[in-house]
Amino acid sequence: MKTLVCLSPGQFEYQSVETPSTQPGFSLLRIKRIGICGTDLHAYQGNQPFFSYPRILGHELSADVLTTDHPDFKPGDAVTIIPYFHCGTCIACRKDKTNCCKQMQVSGVHIDGGMTEQLLVPSYALVKSEGLSYDELALVEPLAIGAHGIRRANVTPEEFVLVIGAGPIGLGTMEFARIAGAKVIAMDVNDDRLSFCRQTLHVDYTLNPKRENPLDQLNRITNGEMPTVVIDATGNLNAINSGFSYLAHGGRYVLIGLQKEAITLSHPEFHKREATLMSSRNATRADFVHVMDCLRKGLVSPANYITHRVDFNQVKDRFEDFLKPENKVIKALIDLS
């Protein structure tokens, strides 16, 4: 079968390898769609944490089952996967937090992923399509990242939620904040993305901190109370550090974005707010179920996200196009069918 391997930063190579052999507890899938995500882009650029080369990228997947020993699935079923393969025995797994397993192996990050014609995955990772299309199934995982962050924050109706970063994960986070009933504020330095937030996602408020004083604008929007939830979806150190100053007293700060350096904050300012800081890693099956339910109900539109498509055989030559801001990529899908 054909695979696309990232040999080193900036270098892809198509390779022909043996089709995986079936194993007990595993299912063999024929890949249909692959979403290109920030992790893939960062890995290609050489700045993805917890990463080594060579690596087959890709974990936003839809597929057909070829072989399986799972009693609830059969060959021909359309599926997506929960690509965070967990040990099942560590303290996190025992507490049903498999998304932050101590021995976590994320497909396409710690182990080889889905930029391949066929992929062998643990059978417990399968998620039935329940009527969703291949395109929709490939969007479930990135949307679940945002949905998990909103669930971590325990967002309630009518509270102000500031989402910093209007990339694909940030946009999904805004959608699920809206679905939870929040008043959403989008912050980004890209006016095109902010326009997309207003016009397509109907976000309540947008803010560009390069052109506007964020503290002044957030005070104005929230009537001087500031957002009760701040969520970083940038993975940018300066943005993360700045986010602490945007919190309401008693607020919650959720870090979805990931970067490599130490975070700095004013302890007195954080302490006097009795603020809560938490990370949000990956997603759980419950988040996948919630996202798929929202897709079926039309609460989230896949057409809002999929801006670019590429055939699997063209990915090597076109991948750098998805890094260029002028191409205005939100989500690019790789097509294998």
Short mmCIF file of C-alpha atoms in Angstrom, two decimals:
data_model
loop_
_atom_site.label_atom_id
_atom_site.label_comp_id
_atom_site.label_asym_id
_atom_site.label_seq_id
_atom_site.Cartn_x
_atom_site.Cartn_y
_atom_site.Cartn_z
CA MET A 1 0.00 0.00 0.00
CA LYS A 2 1.00 3.65 -0.43
CA THR A 3 1.93 5.89 2.48
CA LEU A 4 3.18 9.46 2.81
CA VAL A 5 6.03 9.78 5.30
CA CYS A 6 7.34 13.00 6.84
CA LEU A 7 11.05 12.10 6.89
CA SER A 8 12.18 15.35 8.52
CA PRO A 9 10.91 18.92 8.75
CA GLY A 10 9.90 20.08 5.28
CA GLN A 11 10.45 16.69 3.63
CA PHE A 12 7.72 14.26 2.53
CA GLU A 13 8.22 11.00 0.65
CA TYR A 14 5.71 8.51 -0.76
CA GLN A 15 6.63 4.94 0.14
CA SER A 16 5.22 1.54 -0.71
CA VAL A 17 4.89 -0.70 2.36
CA GLU A 18 3.25 -3.98 3.27
CA THR A 19 -0.41 -3.88 4.21
CA PRO A 20 -0.75 -4.31 8.01
CA SER A 21 -1.50 -7.81 9.23
CA THR A 22 -4.63 -8.28 11.30
CA GLN A 23 -4.17 -8.75 15.05
CA PRO A 24 -6.55 -9.63 17.90
CA GLY A 25 -8.10 -6.47 19.34
CA PHE A 26 -7.38 -4.45 16.19
CA SER A 27 -9.34 -3.39 13.11
CA LEU A 28 -8.03 -2.70 9.62
CA LEU A 29 -9.44 0.41 7.95
CA ARG A 30 -9.47 1.74 4.41
CA ILE A 31 -8.88 5.49 4.78
CA LYS A 32 -11.31 7.77 2.93
CA ARG A 33 -10.59 11.30 4.20
CA ILE A 34 -7.77 12.88 6.22
CA GLY A 35 -8.05 16.33 7.73
CA ILE A 36 -4.85 18.37 7.80
CA CYS A 37 -4.55 19.88 11.26
CA GLY A 38 -2.26 22.23 13.14
CA THR A 39 -0.29 19.30 14.51
CA ASP A 40 0.51 18.12 10.98
CA LEU A 41 1.53 21.63 9.91
CA HIS A 42 3.71 22.10 13.01
CA ALA A 43 5.33 18.71 12.51
CA TYR A 44 6.12 19.60 8.90
CA GLN A 45 7.63 22.89 10.10
CA GLY A 46 9.62 21.16 12.84
CA ASN A 47 8.07 22.85 15.89
CA GLN A 48 5.63 20.24 17.22
CA PRO A 49 6.23 19.17 20.87
CA PHE A 50 6.49 15.44 21.70
CA PHE A 51 7.45 14.58 18.12
CA SER A 52 10.09 12.52 16.33
CA TYR A 53 10.87 11.67 12.70
CA PRO A 54 10.26 9.89 10.44
CA ARG A 55 6.50 9.86 10.98
CA ILE A 56 3.31 9.18 9.03
CA LEU A 57 1.07 12.11 9.95
CA GLY A 58 -2.71 12.30 10.17
CA HIS A 59 -5.30 11.66 12.86
CA GLU A 60 -8.46 13.43 11.65
CA LEU A 61 -9.85 10.46 9.77
CA SER A 62 -12.83 8.84 8.17
CA ALA A 63 -12.66 5.30 6.87
CA ASP A 64 -14.41 2.07 5.98
CA VAL A 65 -13.86 -1.04 8.07
CA LEU A 66 -12.06 -3.80 6.18
CA THR A 67 -11.64 -6.34 9.01
CA THR A 68 -12.56 -6.20 12.67
CA ASP A 69 -13.10 -8.36 15.72
CA HIS A 70 -15.28 -5.76 17.44
CA PRO A 71 -18.79 -7.23 17.92
CA ASP A 72 -20.51 -3.90 17.17
CA PHE A 73 -18.79 -3.34 13.80
CA LYS A 74 -18.59 -5.20 10.51
CA PRO A 75 -16.69 -4.83 7.22
CA GLY A 76 -18.06 -1.94 5.18
CA ASP A 77 -19.06 0.21 8.15
CA ALA A 78 -18.13 3.87 7.81
CA VAL A 79 -16.27 5.07 10.90
CA THR A 80 -14.06 7.67 12.45
CA ILE A 81 -11.60 6.91 15.22
CA ILE A 82 -10.67 8.34 18.58
CA PRO A 83 -6.94 8.61 17.77
CA TYR A 84 -5.64 8.83 21.35
CA PHE A 85 -4.59 5.27 22.05
CA HIS A 86 -4.48 4.66 25.79
CA CYS A 87 -3.12 2.00 28.14
CA GLY A 88 -6.33 1.38 30.09
CA THR A 89 -4.54 0.84 33.41
CA CYS A 90 -2.92 4.12 34.53
CA ILE A 91 -4.56 6.44 37.06
CA ALA A 92 -6.06 8.65 34.32
CA CYS A 93 -7.53 5.70 32.44
CA ARG A 94 -8.95 4.21 35.64
CA LYS A 95 -10.73 7.53 36.22
CA ASP A 96 -12.16 7.46 32.67
CA LYS A 97 -9.80 10.23 31.54
CA THR A 98 -8.32 8.24 28.68
CA ASN A 99 -7.67 11.51 26.84
CA CYS A 100 -4.71 12.19 29.14
CA CYS A 101 -3.43 8.64 29.61
CA LYS A 102 0.04 8.49 31.15
CA GLN A 103 1.22 6.28 28.26
CA MET A 104 -0.69 8.18 25.57
CA GLN A 105 0.09 7.37 21.95
CA VAL A 106 -1.62 9.76 19.56
CA SER A 107 -1.95 8.48 16.03
CA GLY A 108 0.17 10.56 13.69
CA VAL A 109 2.15 12.10 16.55
CA HIS A 110 3.71 9.49 18.83
CA ILE A 111 3.04 6.63 16.40
CA ASP A 112 2.36 6.49 12.67
CA GLY A 113 -1.00 7.85 11.60
CA GLY A 114 -3.50 7.99 8.79
CA MET A 115 -1.73 9.41 5.70
CA THR A 116 -1.84 5.95 4.22
CA GLU A 117 -4.26 3.82 2.25
CA GLN A 118 -4.91 1.34 5.08
CA LEU A 119 -4.47 1.70 8.83
CA LEU A 120 -4.57 -0.78 11.70
CA VAL A 121 -6.11 0.69 14.87
CA PRO A 122 -7.25 -0.66 18.25
CA SER A 123 -10.84 -1.79 17.86
CA TYR A 124 -11.91 0.18 20.94
CA ALA A 125 -11.06 3.39 19.02
CA LEU A 126 -13.79 2.91 16.39
CA VAL A 127 -16.78 5.28 16.29
CA LYS A 128 -19.74 4.48 14.02
CA SER A 129 -20.79 7.05 11.46
CA GLU A 130 -24.47 6.94 12.45
CA GLY A 131 -25.35 8.50 9.10
CA LEU A 132 -22.59 11.12 8.88
CA SER A 133 -20.69 11.55 5.61
CA TYR A 134 -16.96 10.89 5.20
CA ASP A 135 -16.35 14.65 5.22
CA GLU A 136 -18.29 15.09 8.44
CA LEU A 137 -16.57 12.14 10.10
CA ALA A 138 -13.15 13.66 9.34
CA LEU A 139 -14.21 16.84 11.16
CA VAL A 140 -15.37 15.13 14.34
CA GLU A 141 -11.95 14.89 16.02
CA PRO A 142 -10.89 18.55 15.62
CA LEU A 143 -14.34 19.75 16.66
CA ALA A 144 -14.19 17.44 19.69
CA ILE A 145 -11.03 19.24 20.86
CA GLY A 146 -13.02 22.46 21.20
CA ALA A 147 -16.04 20.69 22.64
CA HIS A 148 -13.82 19.14 25.33
CA GLY A 149 -12.38 22.54 26.24
CA ILE A 150 -15.88 23.96 26.65
CA ARG A 151 -16.85 21.01 28.82
CA ARG A 152 -13.71 21.48 30.93
CA ALA A 153 -14.69 25.11 31.47
CA ASN A 154 -18.23 24.10 32.43
CA VAL A 155 -19.61 26.92 30.29
CA THR A 156 -23.10 28.08 31.25
CA PRO A 157 -25.69 30.13 29.32
CA GLU A 158 -25.22 33.88 29.05
CA GLU A 159 -21.68 34.06 30.43
CA PHE A 160 -18.97 35.76 28.40
CA VAL A 161 -16.46 33.34 26.86
CA LEU A 162 -13.33 34.78 25.26
CA VAL A 163 -11.65 32.46 22.75
CA ILE A 164 -8.15 33.60 21.80
CA GLY A 165 -7.17 32.27 18.38
CA ALA A 166 -9.47 31.84 15.37
CA GLY A 167 -7.71 28.87 13.80
CA PRO A 168 -9.69 25.67 13.18
CA ILE A 169 -9.57 24.58 16.85
CA GLY A 170 -10.50 28.04 18.07
CA LEU A 171 -13.39 28.25 15.62
CA GLY A 172 -14.74 24.91 16.80
CA THR A 173 -14.37 26.07 20.40
CA MET A 174 -16.43 29.15 19.60
CA GLU A 175 -19.13 26.99 18.02
CA PHE A 176 -19.48 24.81 21.09
CA ALA A 177 -19.42 27.82 23.40
CA ARG A 178 -22.33 29.18 21.35
CA ILE A 179 -24.13 25.84 21.51
CA ALA A 180 -23.69 25.95 25.31
CA GLY A 181 -25.49 29.31 25.30
CA ALA A 182 -22.52 31.59 25.97
CA LYS A 183 -21.89 35.08 24.63
CA VAL A 184 -18.75 34.51 22.57
CA ILE A 185 -15.86 36.91 22.03
CA ALA A 186 -13.31 36.00 19.34
CA MET A 187 -9.80 37.46 19.57
CA ASP A 188 -7.28 37.14 16.75
CA VAL A 189 -4.72 39.27 14.90
CA ASN A 190 -6.05 38.12 11.50
CA ASP A 191 -8.90 40.35 10.29
CA ASP A 192 -9.97 37.80 7.68
CA ARG A 193 -10.49 35.20 10.39
CA LEU A 194 -12.41 37.70 12.53
CA SER A 195 -14.61 38.52 9.56
CA PHE A 196 -15.26 34.79 9.15
CA CYS A 197 -16.22 34.60 12.83
CA ARG A 198 -18.75 37.41 12.43
CA GLN A 199 -20.22 36.58 9.05
CA THR A 200 -20.16 32.78 8.99
CA LEU A 201 -20.17 31.65 12.63
CA HIS A 202 -22.20 34.63 13.86
CA VAL A 203 -19.89 35.19 16.82
CA ASP A 204 -21.23 37.93 19.10
CA TYR A 205 -18.06 40.03 19.38
CA THR A 206 -14.66 40.14 17.68
CA LEU A 207 -11.46 41.84 18.74
CA ASN A 208 -8.06 42.40 17.11
CA PRO A 209 -5.51 43.18 19.85
CA LYS A 210 -3.12 44.68 17.28
CA ARG A 211 -5.63 47.40 16.42
CA GLU A 212 -7.62 47.73 19.65
CA ASN A 213 -6.75 47.80 23.33
CA PRO A 214 -7.99 44.39 24.46
CA LEU A 215 -8.52 45.37 28.10
CA ASP A 216 -10.57 48.41 27.12
CA GLN A 217 -12.66 46.49 24.63
CA LEU A 218 -13.27 43.53 26.95
CA ASN A 219 -14.31 45.92 29.72
CA ARG A 220 -16.72 47.59 27.32
CA ILE A 221 -18.20 44.34 26.02
CA THR A 222 -18.67 42.80 29.49
CA ASN A 223 -19.80 46.00 31.26
CA GLY A 224 -16.59 46.09 33.26
CA GLU A 225 -16.77 42.52 34.56
CA MET A 226 -14.43 40.79 32.06
CA PRO A 227 -14.96 37.28 30.63
CA THR A 228 -15.70 34.54 33.15
CA VAL A 229 -14.10 32.03 30.78
CA VAL A 230 -10.93 32.62 28.76
CA ILE A 231 -9.76 29.89 26.39
CA ASP A 232 -6.45 29.93 24.56
CA ALA A 233 -6.46 28.17 21.20
CA THR A 234 -3.27 29.77 19.85
CA GLY A 235 -0.44 27.84 21.46
CA ASN A 236 1.41 31.17 21.42
CA LEU A 237 3.35 32.01 24.58
CA ASN A 238 2.68 35.77 24.47
CA ALA A 239 -1.02 35.21 23.87
CA ILE A 240 -1.23 32.70 26.72
CA ASN A 241 0.56 34.98 29.17
CA SER A 242 -1.62 37.94 28.17
CA GLY A 243 -4.76 35.89 28.68
CA PHE A 244 -4.41 35.95 32.45
CA SER A 245 -5.16 39.67 32.50
CA TYR A 246 -8.48 39.17 30.69
CA LEU A 247 -10.06 37.00 33.41
CA ALA A 248 -13.02 38.03 35.53
CA HIS A 249 -12.81 37.55 39.27
CA GLY A 250 -13.72 33.92 39.90
CA GLY A 251 -12.97 33.13 36.26
CA ARG A 252 -11.65 29.99 34.55
CA TYR A 253 -8.74 29.92 32.12
CA VAL A 254 -8.50 26.88 29.83
CA LEU A 255 -5.41 26.16 27.74
CA ILE A 256 -6.24 24.18 24.62
CA GLY A 257 -3.24 25.52 22.72
CA LEU A 258 0.15 23.97 23.46
CA GLN A 259 3.63 25.48 23.30
CA LYS A 260 7.06 24.54 24.64
CA GLU A 261 8.02 27.27 27.11
CA ALA A 262 7.23 28.12 30.74
CA ILE A 263 4.13 30.23 31.41
CA THR A 264 4.54 33.38 33.52
CA LEU A 265 1.83 35.20 35.47
CA SER A 266 1.37 37.66 38.28
CA HIS A 267 0.57 35.51 41.29
CA PRO A 268 -1.17 38.36 43.20
CA GLU A 269 -3.42 39.16 40.23
CA PHE A 270 -4.27 35.50 39.69
CA HIS A 271 -4.71 34.84 43.40
CA LYS A 272 -7.01 37.76 44.13
CA ARG A 273 -9.36 36.52 41.41
CA GLU A 274 -9.43 33.04 42.92
CA ALA A 275 -9.05 32.05 39.30
CA THR A 276 -8.87 28.51 37.96
CA LEU A 277 -6.24 27.44 35.43
CA MET A 278 -6.65 24.17 33.59
CA SER A 279 -5.35 22.43 30.52
CA SER A 280 -7.55 20.67 28.00
CA ARG A 281 -5.95 17.72 26.24
CA ASN A 282 -7.49 15.78 23.36
CA ALA A 283 -11.10 14.67 23.86
CA THR A 284 -13.17 11.77 25.17
CA ARG A 285 -15.76 9.52 23.58
CA ALA A 286 -18.44 11.66 25.23
CA ASP A 287 -17.09 14.68 23.34
CA PHE A 288 -17.14 12.73 20.07
CA VAL A 289 -20.75 11.71 20.69
CA HIS A 290 -21.71 15.32 21.46
CA VAL A 291 -20.03 16.64 18.30
CA MET A 292 -21.65 14.00 16.10
CA ASP A 293 -25.06 14.77 17.60
CA CYS A 294 -24.55 18.47 16.86
CA LEU A 295 -23.52 17.69 13.28
CA ARG A 296 -26.61 15.54 12.75
CA LYS A 297 -28.84 18.29 14.15
CA GLY A 298 -27.28 20.91 11.90
CA LEU A 299 -25.92 22.94 14.82
CA VAL A 300 -22.49 22.86 13.18
CA SER A 301 -22.06 23.09 9.41
CA PRO A 302 -19.16 21.19 7.83
CA ALA A 303 -19.30 23.57 4.84
CA ASN A 304 -18.07 26.34 7.13
CA TYR A 305 -14.80 24.53 7.76
CA ILE A 306 -13.76 22.66 4.62
CA THR A 307 -12.10 25.28 2.42
CA HIS A 308 -9.57 23.18 0.49
CA ARG A 309 -9.29 19.65 -0.89
CA VAL A 310 -6.36 17.70 -2.24
CA ASP A 311 -5.95 14.23 -3.70
CA PHE A 312 -3.71 11.93 -1.67
CA ASN A 313 -1.27 11.66 -4.58
CA GLN A 314 -0.80 15.44 -4.65
CA VAL A 315 -0.21 16.09 -0.95
CA LYS A 316 3.59 16.05 -1.15
CA ASP A 317 3.64 18.81 -3.76
CA ARG A 318 0.82 20.92 -2.33
CA PHE A 319 1.31 20.68 1.43
CA GLU A 320 3.23 23.94 1.72
CA ASP A 321 0.26 25.77 0.15
CA PHE A 322 -1.72 25.08 3.32
CA LEU A 323 0.84 27.04 5.35
CA LYS A 324 0.47 30.24 3.35
CA PRO A 325 -1.82 32.85 4.97
CA GLU A 326 -2.86 34.23 1.57
CA ASN A 327 -4.57 30.92 0.78
CA LYS A 328 -6.93 31.43 3.73
CA VAL A 329 -7.04 27.74 4.65
CA ILE A 330 -9.37 26.78 7.48
CA LYS A 331 -9.55 23.03 6.93
CA ALA A 332 -7.99 21.09 4.07
CA LEU A 333 -9.18 17.54 3.45
CA ILE A 334 -7.14 14.84 1.76
CA ASP A 335 -9.32 12.61 -0.44
CA LEU A 336 -8.52 8.92 -0.97
CA SER A 337 -11.78 7.87 -2.64
#
